Amino acid sequence: MVTIVGVRFKKAGKIYYFLPDTFSLAAGDGVIVETARGLEFGTVVIGPKDVKEDTLATPLKSVVRKATEKDLKQIEKNKEREEKAFDICLEKIEKRKLPMKLINVEYTFDMNKIIFFFTADGRIDFRELVKDLATVFRTRIELRQVGVRDEAKVLNGIGACGQPLCCANFLGDFTPVSIRMAKDQNLSLNPTKISGVCGRLMCCLNYEDDLYKKGGDLYVKKEHTQAPRDVEPPGIGKEVVTDEGIGKVLRINYNKHTVKVQLEAGRTIDLKWSEVALPDE
């Protein structure tokens, strides 16, 4: 067994694992660790826990030290430098008339590198911009193009639900979201209603997807009668036969295993999947 701790470098960033070495660490402690970018400041979000050594994909690095008062002051100075670097980079972009939008600037903890994050519609030739920035800052410069979801994660904002964006507050990774999820949940397919501020499908469509796939089993007591799992609903718009006559399927509720049917007389009724059949059955 080996003891590890989980560290985050951003509020809603990915969790990376390190060996605590001889330090006594707990969730919430600031630490200095070595990464591919150099020395970085992070926050322990998962306290020490024992795991089997063969479950680790690669050898883990050890925590360099617990963050000191001097380290915290260094971080505050870096934030001030980042704000100045942001303004300078904006000026250089405007001067070069590059079709790119600057999103964020990050100094590594040891100030060996500055990373500029931007969005753009296509590929950008920013070689001259890098030279301009290197002349000003005299350190390693990296320009990184990100997507619209990453932009929303950095800038944050308020979603349609009235709450701060999930991606900026607790989602460590972006998971694939498909239009099928909206269909399964019987949501309006109006893009303005199922898209987030980034213009892509809302991440929260993923939250209840498993529940809808299971037909709402988590909310239905075992003694309640459910439609057989192998019964599939007729498609929307299909003509079906019911005990009250022929009708057309208007809506499907995957949670309750029911369909809304409009009868030939114009009246609509809700029926279980097992209570309707296609005309040729």
PDB file of N, CA and C in Angstrom, residues 132-222:
ATOM      1  N   ASP A 132       7.260  39.236 -29.553  1.00  0.00           N
ATOM      2  CA  ASP A 132       6.972  40.522 -28.889  1.00  0.00           C
ATOM      3  C   ASP A 132       6.880  40.341 -27.372  1.00  0.00           C
ATOM      4  N   LEU A 133       6.182  39.294 -26.953  1.00  0.00           N
ATOM      5  CA  LEU A 133       5.985  39.060 -25.526  1.00  0.00           C
ATOM      6  C   LEU A 133       7.288  38.639 -24.849  1.00  0.00           C
ATOM      7  N   ALA A 134       8.092  37.842 -25.536  1.00  0.00           N
ATOM      8  CA  ALA A 134       9.367  37.402 -24.967  1.00  0.00           C
ATOM      9  C   ALA A 134      10.303  38.585 -24.762  1.00  0.00           C
ATOM     10  N   THR A 135      10.224  39.572 -25.655  1.00  0.00           N
ATOM     11  CA  THR A 135      11.060  40.766 -25.533  1.00  0.00           C
ATOM     12  C   THR A 135      10.688  41.556 -24.285  1.00  0.00           C
ATOM     13  N   VAL A 136       9.382  41.583 -23.983  1.00  0.00           N
ATOM     14  CA  VAL A 136       8.910  42.347 -22.826  1.00  0.00           C
ATOM     15  C   VAL A 136       9.185  41.607 -21.515  1.00  0.00           C
ATOM     16  N   PHE A 137       8.826  40.324 -21.455  1.00  0.00           N
ATOM     17  CA  PHE A 137       8.876  39.590 -20.181  1.00  0.00           C
ATOM     18  C   PHE A 137      10.180  38.821 -19.959  1.00  0.00           C
ATOM     19  N   ARG A 138      10.934  38.589 -21.029  1.00  0.00           N
ATOM     20  CA  ARG A 138      12.221  37.906 -20.933  1.00  0.00           C
ATOM     21  C   ARG A 138      12.126  36.588 -20.135  1.00  0.00           C
ATOM     22  N   THR A 139      11.162  35.792 -20.477  1.00  0.00           N
ATOM     23  CA  THR A 139      10.989  34.470 -19.886  1.00  0.00           C
ATOM     24  C   THR A 139      10.299  33.580 -20.908  1.00  0.00           C
ATOM     25  N   ARG A 140      10.065  32.322 -20.585  1.00  0.00           N
ATOM     26  CA  ARG A 140       9.412  31.405 -21.521  1.00  0.00           C
ATOM     27  C   ARG A 140       7.956  31.807 -21.706  1.00  0.00           C
ATOM     28  N   ILE A 141       7.533  31.820 -22.970  1.00  0.00           N
ATOM     29  CA  ILE A 141       6.166  32.219 -23.312  1.00  0.00           C
ATOM     30  C   ILE A 141       5.450  31.043 -23.967  1.00  0.00           C
ATOM     31  N   GLU A 142       4.228  30.803 -23.545  1.00  0.00           N
ATOM     32  CA  GLU A 142       3.400  29.773 -24.174  1.00  0.00           C
ATOM     33  C   GLU A 142       2.024  30.345 -24.465  1.00  0.00           C
ATOM     34  N   LEU A 143       1.584  30.220 -25.713  1.00  0.00           N
ATOM     35  CA  LEU A 143       0.228  30.613 -26.091  1.00  0.00           C
ATOM     36  C   LEU A 143      -0.580  29.339 -26.317  1.00  0.00           C
ATOM     37  N   ARG A 144      -1.718  29.223 -25.652  1.00  0.00           N
ATOM     38  CA  ARG A 144      -2.515  27.999 -25.712  1.00  0.00           C
ATOM     39  C   ARG A 144      -3.946  28.327 -26.146  1.00  0.00           C
ATOM     40  N   GLN A 145      -4.345  27.740 -27.274  1.00  0.00           N
ATOM     41  CA  GLN A 145      -5.707  27.956 -27.775  1.00  0.00           C
ATOM     42  C   GLN A 145      -6.656  26.979 -27.082  1.00  0.00           C
ATOM     43  N   VAL A 146      -7.773  27.511 -26.572  1.00  0.00           N
ATOM     44  CA  VAL A 146      -8.754  26.679 -25.863  1.00  0.00           C
ATOM     45  C   VAL A 146     -10.115  26.818 -26.540  1.00  0.00           C
ATOM     46  N   GLY A 147     -11.040  25.938 -26.176  1.00  0.00           N
ATOM     47  CA  GLY A 147     -12.383  25.951 -26.744  1.00  0.00           C
ATOM     48  C   GLY A 147     -13.333  26.845 -25.964  1.00  0.00           C
ATOM     49  N   VAL A 148     -14.577  26.925 -26.463  1.00  0.00           N
ATOM     50  CA  VAL A 148     -15.561  27.819 -25.839  1.00  0.00           C
ATOM     51  C   VAL A 148     -15.966  27.324 -24.452  1.00  0.00           C
ATOM     52  N   ARG A 149     -15.939  26.003 -24.241  1.00  0.00           N
ATOM     53  CA  ARG A 149     -16.258  25.489 -22.907  1.00  0.00           C
ATOM     54  C   ARG A 149     -15.181  25.892 -21.894  1.00  0.00           C
ATOM     55  N   ASP A 150     -13.933  25.826 -22.331  1.00  0.00           N
ATOM     56  CA  ASP A 150     -12.834  26.242 -21.451  1.00  0.00           C
ATOM     57  C   ASP A 150     -12.935  27.735 -21.148  1.00  0.00           C
ATOM     58  N   GLU A 151     -13.380  28.498 -22.131  1.00  0.00           N
ATOM     59  CA  GLU A 151     -13.554  29.941 -21.933  1.00  0.00           C
ATOM     60  C   GLU A 151     -14.581  30.206 -20.843  1.00  0.00           C
ATOM     61  N   ALA A 152     -15.714  29.505 -20.907  1.00  0.00           N
ATOM     62  CA  ALA A 152     -16.757  29.676 -19.890  1.00  0.00           C
ATOM     63  C   ALA A 152     -16.241  29.259 -18.513  1.00  0.00           C
ATOM     64  N   LYS A 153     -15.429  28.217 -18.484  1.00  0.00           N
ATOM     65  CA  LYS A 153     -14.877  27.726 -17.211  1.00  0.00           C
ATOM     66  C   LYS A 153     -13.985  28.773 -16.563  1.00  0.00           C
ATOM     67  N   VAL A 154     -13.220  29.480 -17.391  1.00  0.00           N
ATOM     68  CA  VAL A 154     -12.305  30.498 -16.871  1.00  0.00           C
ATOM     69  C   VAL A 154     -13.051  31.759 -16.454  1.00  0.00           C
ATOM     70  N   LEU A 155     -13.973  32.220 -17.310  1.00  0.00           N
ATOM     71  CA  LEU A 155     -14.647  33.496 -17.068  1.00  0.00           C
ATOM     72  C   LEU A 155     -15.776  33.394 -16.048  1.00  0.00           C
ATOM     73  N   ASN A 156     -16.381  32.199 -15.918  1.00  0.00           N
ATOM     74  CA  ASN A 156     -17.497  31.969 -15.006  1.00  0.00           C
ATOM     75  C   ASN A 156     -18.703  32.830 -15.420  1.00  0.00           C
ATOM     76  N   GLY A 157     -19.802  32.662 -14.739  1.00  0.00           N
ATOM     77  CA  GLY A 157     -21.015  33.401 -15.059  1.00  0.00           C
ATOM     78  C   GLY A 157     -22.200  32.727 -14.383  1.00  0.00           C
ATOM     79  N   ILE A 158     -23.395  33.151 -14.769  1.00  0.00           N
ATOM     80  CA  ILE A 158     -24.631  32.608 -14.200  1.00  0.00           C
ATOM     81  C   ILE A 158     -25.374  31.836 -15.288  1.00  0.00           C
ATOM     82  N   GLY A 159     -25.768  30.603 -14.962  1.00  0.00           N
ATOM     83  CA  GLY A 159     -26.486  29.774 -15.917  1.00  0.00           C
ATOM     84  C   GLY A 159     -27.970  30.099 -15.934  1.00  0.00           C
ATOM     85  N   ALA A 160     -28.711  29.407 -16.800  1.00  0.00           N
ATOM     86  CA  ALA A 160     -30.153  29.622 -16.924  1.00  0.00           C
ATOM     87  C   ALA A 160     -30.885  29.283 -15.632  1.00  0.00           C
ATOM     88  N   CYS A 161     -30.275  28.433 -14.794  1.00  0.00           N
ATOM     89  CA  CYS A 161     -30.885  28.029 -13.522  1.00  0.00           C
ATOM     90  C   CYS A 161     -30.728  29.102 -12.448  1.00  0.00           C
ATOM     91  N   GLY A 162     -29.935  30.134 -12.741  1.00  0.00           N
ATOM     92  CA  GLY A 162     -29.701  31.185 -11.754  1.00  0.00           C
ATOM     93  C   GLY A 162     -28.527  30.916 -10.841  1.00  0.00           C
ATOM     94  N   GLN A 163     -27.821  29.793 -11.075  1.00  0.00           N
ATOM     95  CA  GLN A 163     -26.671  29.425 -10.251  1.00  0.00           C
ATOM     96  C   GLN A 163     -25.369  29.658 -11.021  1.00  0.00           C
ATOM     97  N   PRO A 164     -24.244  29.816 -10.312  1.00  0.00           N
ATOM     98  CA  PRO A 164     -22.945  29.934 -11.002  1.00  0.00           C
ATOM     99  C   PRO A 164     -22.696  28.706 -11.864  1.00  0.00           C
ATOM    100  N   LEU A 165     -21.947  28.883 -12.936  1.00  0.00           N
ATOM    101  CA  LEU A 165     -21.708  27.806 -13.890  1.00  0.00           C
ATOM    102  C   LEU A 165     -21.065  26.595 -13.217  1.00  0.00           C
ATOM    103  N   CYS A 166     -21.593  25.418 -13.530  1.00  0.00           N
ATOM    104  CA  CYS A 166     -21.067  24.163 -12.963  1.00  0.00           C
ATOM    105  C   CYS A 166     -19.591  23.988 -13.314  1.00  0.00           C
ATOM    106  N   CYS A 167     -19.242  24.268 -14.578  1.00  0.00           N
ATOM    107  CA  CYS A 167     -17.881  24.021 -15.049  1.00  0.00           C
ATOM    108  C   CYS A 167     -16.860  24.845 -14.285  1.00  0.00           C
ATOM    109  N   ALA A 168     -17.257  26.031 -13.829  1.00  0.00           N
ATOM    110  CA  ALA A 168     -16.313  26.914 -13.149  1.00  0.00           C
ATOM    111  C   ALA A 168     -16.262  26.682 -11.647  1.00  0.00           C
ATOM    112  N   ASN A 169     -17.194  25.873 -11.125  1.00  0.00           N
ATOM    113  CA  ASN A 169     -17.294  25.733  -9.681  1.00  0.00           C
ATOM    114  C   ASN A 169     -17.036  24.339  -9.134  1.00  0.00           C
ATOM    115  N   PHE A 170     -17.358  23.287  -9.919  1.00  0.00           N
ATOM    116  CA  PHE A 170     -17.085  21.959  -9.364  1.00  0.00           C
ATOM    117  C   PHE A 170     -16.795  20.879 -10.391  1.00  0.00           C
ATOM    118  N   LEU A 171     -17.019  21.133 -11.681  1.00  0.00           N
ATOM    119  CA  LEU A 171     -16.746  20.098 -12.677  1.00  0.00           C
ATOM    120  C   LEU A 171     -15.255  20.079 -13.021  1.00  0.00           C
ATOM    121  N   GLY A 172     -14.601  18.990 -12.667  1.00  0.00           N
ATOM    122  CA  GLY A 172     -13.171  18.887 -12.963  1.00  0.00           C
ATOM    123  C   GLY A 172     -12.898  18.566 -14.411  1.00  0.00           C
ATOM    124  N   ASP A 173     -13.799  17.801 -15.039  1.00  0.00           N
ATOM    125  CA  ASP A 173     -13.628  17.395 -16.431  1.00  0.00           C
ATOM    126  C   ASP A 173     -14.913  17.649 -17.205  1.00  0.00           C
ATOM    127  N   PHE A 174     -14.762  17.914 -18.477  1.00  0.00           N
ATOM    128  CA  PHE A 174     -15.917  18.016 -19.361  1.00  0.00           C
ATOM    129  C   PHE A 174     -16.257  16.624 -19.875  1.00  0.00           C
ATOM    130  N   THR A 175     -17.507  16.217 -19.733  1.00  0.00           N
ATOM    131  CA  THR A 175     -17.944  14.929 -20.256  1.00  0.00           C
ATOM    132  C   THR A 175     -18.789  15.160 -21.500  1.00  0.00           C
ATOM    133  N   PRO A 176     -18.790  14.230 -22.447  1.00  0.00           N
ATOM    134  CA  PRO A 176     -19.571  14.409 -23.678  1.00  0.00           C
ATOM    135  C   PRO A 176     -21.063  14.564 -23.382  1.00  0.00           C
ATOM    136  N   VAL A 177     -21.695  15.498 -24.070  1.00  0.00           N
ATOM    137  CA  VAL A 177     -23.137  15.722 -23.953  1.00  0.00           C
ATOM    138  C   VAL A 177     -23.733  15.644 -25.351  1.00  0.00           C
ATOM    139  N   SER A 178     -24.798  14.871 -25.517  1.00  0.00           N
ATOM    140  CA  SER A 178     -25.394  14.693 -26.835  1.00  0.00           C
ATOM    141  C   SER A 178     -26.852  15.134 -26.851  1.00  0.00           C
ATOM    142  N   ILE A 179     -27.353  15.412 -28.048  1.00  0.00           N
ATOM    143  CA  ILE A 179     -28.748  15.807 -28.204  1.00  0.00           C
ATOM    144  C   ILE A 179     -29.676  14.668 -27.806  1.00  0.00           C
ATOM    145  N   ARG A 180     -29.184  13.431 -27.878  1.00  0.00           N
ATOM    146  CA  ARG A 180     -29.980  12.271 -27.478  1.00  0.00           C
ATOM    147  C   ARG A 180     -30.404  12.377 -26.012  1.00  0.00           C
ATOM    148  N   MET A 181     -29.541  12.946 -25.187  1.00  0.00           N
ATOM    149  CA  MET A 181     -29.873  13.110 -23.774  1.00  0.00           C
ATOM    150  C   MET A 181     -31.087  14.011 -23.609  1.00  0.00           C
ATOM    151  N   ALA A 182     -31.141  15.086 -24.376  1.00  0.00           N
ATOM    152  CA  ALA A 182     -32.285  15.998 -24.302  1.00  0.00           C
ATOM    153  C   ALA A 182     -33.555  15.309 -24.781  1.00  0.00           C
ATOM    154  N   LYS A 183     -33.439  14.507 -25.826  1.00  0.00           N
ATOM    155  CA  LYS A 183     -34.600  13.784 -26.346  1.00  0.00           C
ATOM    156  C   LYS A 183     -35.113  12.770 -25.326  1.00  0.00           C
ATOM    157  N   ASP A 184     -34.189  12.022 -24.713  1.00  0.00           N
ATOM    158  CA  ASP A 184     -34.589  11.016 -23.733  1.00  0.00           C
ATOM    159  C   ASP A 184     -35.293  11.640 -22.534  1.00  0.00           C
ATOM    160  N   GLN A 185     -34.914  12.876 -22.203  1.00  0.00           N
ATOM    161  CA  GLN A 185     -35.510  13.549 -21.053  1.00  0.00           C
ATOM    162  C   GLN A 185     -36.741  14.368 -21.436  1.00  0.00           C
ATOM    163  N   ASN A 186     -37.153  14.224 -22.705  1.00  0.00           N
ATOM    164  CA  ASN A 186     -38.375  14.869 -23.182  1.00  0.00           C
ATOM    165  C   ASN A 186     -38.299  16.394 -23.049  1.00  0.00           C
ATOM    166  N   LEU A 187     -37.117  16.951 -23.305  1.00  0.00           N
ATOM    167  CA  LEU A 187     -36.925  18.393 -23.210  1.00  0.00           C
ATOM    168  C   LEU A 187     -37.164  19.054 -24.561  1.00  0.00           C
ATOM    169  N   SER A 188     -37.465  20.323 -24.512  1.00  0.00           N
ATOM    170  CA  SER A 188     -37.602  21.089 -25.743  1.00  0.00           C
ATOM    171  C   SER A 188     -36.259  21.111 -26.459  1.00  0.00           C
ATOM    172  N   LEU A 189     -36.281  20.900 -27.772  1.00  0.00           N
ATOM    173  CA  LEU A 189     -35.026  20.885 -28.531  1.00  0.00           C
ATOM    174  C   LEU A 189     -34.678  22.265 -29.071  1.00  0.00           C
ATOM    175  N   ASN A 190     -35.290  23.281 -28.490  1.00  0.00           N
ATOM    176  CA  ASN A 190     -34.961  24.663 -28.836  1.00  0.00           C
ATOM    177  C   ASN A 190     -33.541  24.951 -28.342  1.00  0.00           C
ATOM    178  N   PRO A 191     -32.603  25.281 -29.244  1.00  0.00           N
ATOM    179  CA  PRO A 191     -31.201  25.493 -28.845  1.00  0.00           C
ATOM    180  C   PRO A 191     -31.034  26.518 -27.732  1.00  0.00           C
ATOM    181  N   THR A 192     -31.901  27.530 -27.678  1.00  0.00           N
ATOM    182  CA  THR A 192     -31.763  28.565 -26.649  1.00  0.00           C
ATOM    183  C   THR A 192     -32.102  28.041 -25.257  1.00  0.00           C
ATOM    184  N   LYS A 193     -32.831  26.913 -25.200  1.00  0.00           N
ATOM    185  CA  LYS A 193     -33.250  26.378 -23.907  1.00  0.00           C
ATOM    186  C   LYS A 193     -32.350  25.258 -23.394  1.00  0.00           C
ATOM    187  N   ILE A 194     -31.606  24.628 -24.270  1.00  0.00           N
ATOM    188  CA  ILE A 194     -30.754  23.513 -23.833  1.00  0.00           C
ATOM    189  C   ILE A 194     -29.264  23.804 -24.024  1.00  0.00           C
ATOM    190  N   SER A 195     -28.939  25.038 -24.358  1.00  0.00           N
ATOM    191  CA  SER A 195     -27.530  25.429 -24.532  1.00  0.00           C
ATOM    192  C   SER A 195     -27.082  26.293 -23.364  1.00  0.00           C
ATOM    193  N   GLY A 196     -25.830  26.136 -22.971  1.00  0.00           N
ATOM    194  CA  GLY A 196     -25.277  26.951 -21.901  1.00  0.00           C
ATOM    195  C   GLY A 196     -24.743  28.264 -22.438  1.00  0.00           C
ATOM    196  N   VAL A 197     -24.125  29.058 -21.566  1.00  0.00           N
ATOM    197  CA  VAL A 197     -23.602  30.359 -21.985  1.00  0.00           C
ATOM    198  C   VAL A 197     -22.467  30.206 -22.990  1.00  0.00           C
ATOM    199  N   CYS A 198     -21.869  29.017 -23.032  1.00  0.00           N
ATOM    200  CA  CYS A 198     -20.778  28.769 -23.988  1.00  0.00           C
ATOM    201  C   CYS A 198     -21.307  28.482 -25.388  1.00  0.00           C
ATOM    202  N   GLY A 199     -22.624  28.267 -25.509  1.00  0.00           N
ATOM    203  CA  GLY A 199     -23.215  27.962 -26.814  1.00  0.00           C
ATOM    204  C   GLY A 199     -23.293  26.479 -27.100  1.00  0.00           C
ATOM    205  N   ARG A 200     -22.737  25.655 -26.243  1.00  0.00           N
ATOM    206  CA  ARG A 200     -22.805  24.199 -26.393  1.00  0.00           C
ATOM    207  C   ARG A 200     -23.918  23.650 -25.502  1.00  0.00           C
ATOM    208  N   LEU A 201     -24.263  22.370 -25.710  1.00  0.00           N
ATOM    209  CA  LEU A 201     -25.289  21.749 -24.883  1.00  0.00           C
ATOM    210  C   LEU A 201     -24.896  21.823 -23.406  1.00  0.00           C
ATOM    211  N   MET A 202     -25.879  22.085 -22.543  1.00  0.00           N
ATOM    212  CA  MET A 202     -25.614  22.252 -21.120  1.00  0.00           C
ATOM    213  C   MET A 202     -25.049  20.977 -20.501  1.00  0.00           C
ATOM    214  N   CYS A 203     -24.023  21.123 -19.688  1.00  0.00           N
ATOM    215  CA  CYS A 203     -23.403  19.972 -19.029  1.00  0.00           C
ATOM    216  C   CYS A 203     -24.395  19.239 -18.138  1.00  0.00           C
ATOM    217  N   CYS A 204     -25.378  19.959 -17.579  1.00  0.00           N
ATOM    218  CA  CYS A 204     -26.303  19.340 -16.634  1.00  0.00           C
ATOM    219  C   CYS A 204     -27.249  18.349 -17.298  1.00  0.00           C
ATOM    220  N   LEU A 205     -27.293  18.296 -18.635  1.00  0.00           N
ATOM    221  CA  LEU A 205     -28.091  17.270 -19.302  1.00  0.00           C
ATOM    222  C   LEU A 205     -27.561  15.883 -18.958  1.00  0.00           C
ATOM    223  N   ASN A 206     -26.297  15.843 -18.550  1.00  0.00           N
ATOM    224  CA  ASN A 206     -25.649  14.573 -18.223  1.00  0.00           C
ATOM    225  C   ASN A 206     -26.041  14.054 -16.848  1.00  0.00           C
ATOM    226  N   TYR A 207     -26.479  14.942 -15.959  1.00  0.00           N
ATOM    227  CA  TYR A 207     -26.678  14.571 -14.568  1.00  0.00           C
ATOM    228  C   TYR A 207     -27.729  13.484 -14.385  1.00  0.00           C
ATOM    229  N   GLU A 208     -28.860  13.602 -15.088  1.00  0.00           N
ATOM    230  CA  GLU A 208     -29.955  12.659 -14.900  1.00  0.00           C
ATOM    231  C   GLU A 208     -30.074  11.654 -16.041  1.00  0.00           C
ATOM    232  N   ASP A 209     -29.091  11.631 -16.910  1.00  0.00           N
ATOM    233  CA  ASP A 209     -29.184  10.762 -18.079  1.00  0.00           C
ATOM    234  C   ASP A 209     -29.294   9.288 -17.691  1.00  0.00           C
ATOM    235  N   ASP A 210     -28.476   8.850 -16.726  1.00  0.00           N
ATOM    236  CA  ASP A 210     -28.523   7.447 -16.302  1.00  0.00           C
ATOM    237  C   ASP A 210     -29.888   7.082 -15.742  1.00  0.00           C
ATOM    238  N   LEU A 211     -30.492   8.010 -15.005  1.00  0.00           N
ATOM    239  CA  LEU A 211     -31.802   7.748 -14.424  1.00  0.00           C
ATOM    240  C   LEU A 211     -32.849   7.515 -15.506  1.00  0.00           C
ATOM    241  N   TYR A 212     -32.808   8.343 -16.555  1.00  0.00           N
ATOM    242  CA  TYR A 212     -33.781   8.180 -17.632  1.00  0.00           C
ATOM    243  C   TYR A 212     -33.544   6.886 -18.407  1.00  0.00           C
ATOM    244  N   LYS A 213     -32.276   6.518 -18.549  1.00  0.00           N
ATOM    245  CA  LYS A 213     -31.965   5.264 -19.240  1.00  0.00           C
ATOM    246  C   LYS A 213     -32.506   4.061 -18.468  1.00  0.00           C
ATOM    247  N   LYS A 214     -32.544   4.181 -17.131  1.00  0.00           N
ATOM    248  CA  LYS A 214     -33.035   3.091 -16.302  1.00  0.00           C
ATOM    249  C   LYS A 214     -34.544   3.158 -16.096  1.00  0.00           C
ATOM    250  N   GLY A 215     -35.201   4.135 -16.700  1.00  0.00           N
ATOM    251  CA  GLY A 215     -36.643   4.248 -16.576  1.00  0.00           C
ATOM    252  C   GLY A 215     -37.095   4.745 -15.222  1.00  0.00           C
ATOM    253  N   GLY A 216     -36.235   5.454 -14.512  1.00  0.00           N
ATOM    254  CA  GLY A 216     -36.639   6.016 -13.233  1.00  0.00           C
ATOM    255  C   GLY A 216     -36.661   5.012 -12.104  1.00  0.00           C
ATOM    256  N   ASP A 217     -35.921   3.905 -12.213  1.00  0.00           N
ATOM    257  CA  ASP A 217     -35.948   2.854 -11.196  1.00  0.00           C
ATOM    258  C   ASP A 217     -35.561   3.358  -9.809  1.00  0.00           C
ATOM    259  N   LEU A 218     -34.728   4.396  -9.754  1.00  0.00           N
ATOM    260  CA  LEU A 218     -34.280   4.883  -8.453  1.00  0.00           C
ATOM    261  C   LEU A 218     -35.418   5.485  -7.643  1.00  0.00           C
ATOM    262  N   TYR A 219     -36.491   5.905  -8.321  1.00  0.00           N
ATOM    263  CA  TYR A 219     -37.597   6.538  -7.627  1.00  0.00           C
ATOM    264  C   TYR A 219     -38.830   5.639  -7.524  1.00  0.00           C
ATOM    265  N   VAL A 220     -38.773   4.449  -8.070  1.00  0.00           N
ATOM    266  CA  VAL A 220     -39.922   3.545  -8.078  1.00  0.00           C
ATOM    267  C   VAL A 220     -39.669   2.408  -7.106  1.00  0.00           C
ATOM    268  N   LYS A 221     -40.567   2.182  -6.162  1.00  0.00           N
ATOM    269  CA  LYS A 221     -40.414   1.102  -5.210  1.00  0.00           C
ATOM    270  C   LYS A 221     -40.533  -0.243  -5.920  1.00  0.00           C
ATOM    271  N   LYS A 222     -39.837  -1.219  -5.374  1.00  0.00           N
ATOM    272  CA  LYS A 222     -39.786  -2.523  -6.022  1.00  0.00           C
ATOM    273  C   LYS A 222     -41.157  -3.161  -6.154  1.00  0.00           C
TER     274      LYS A 222
END
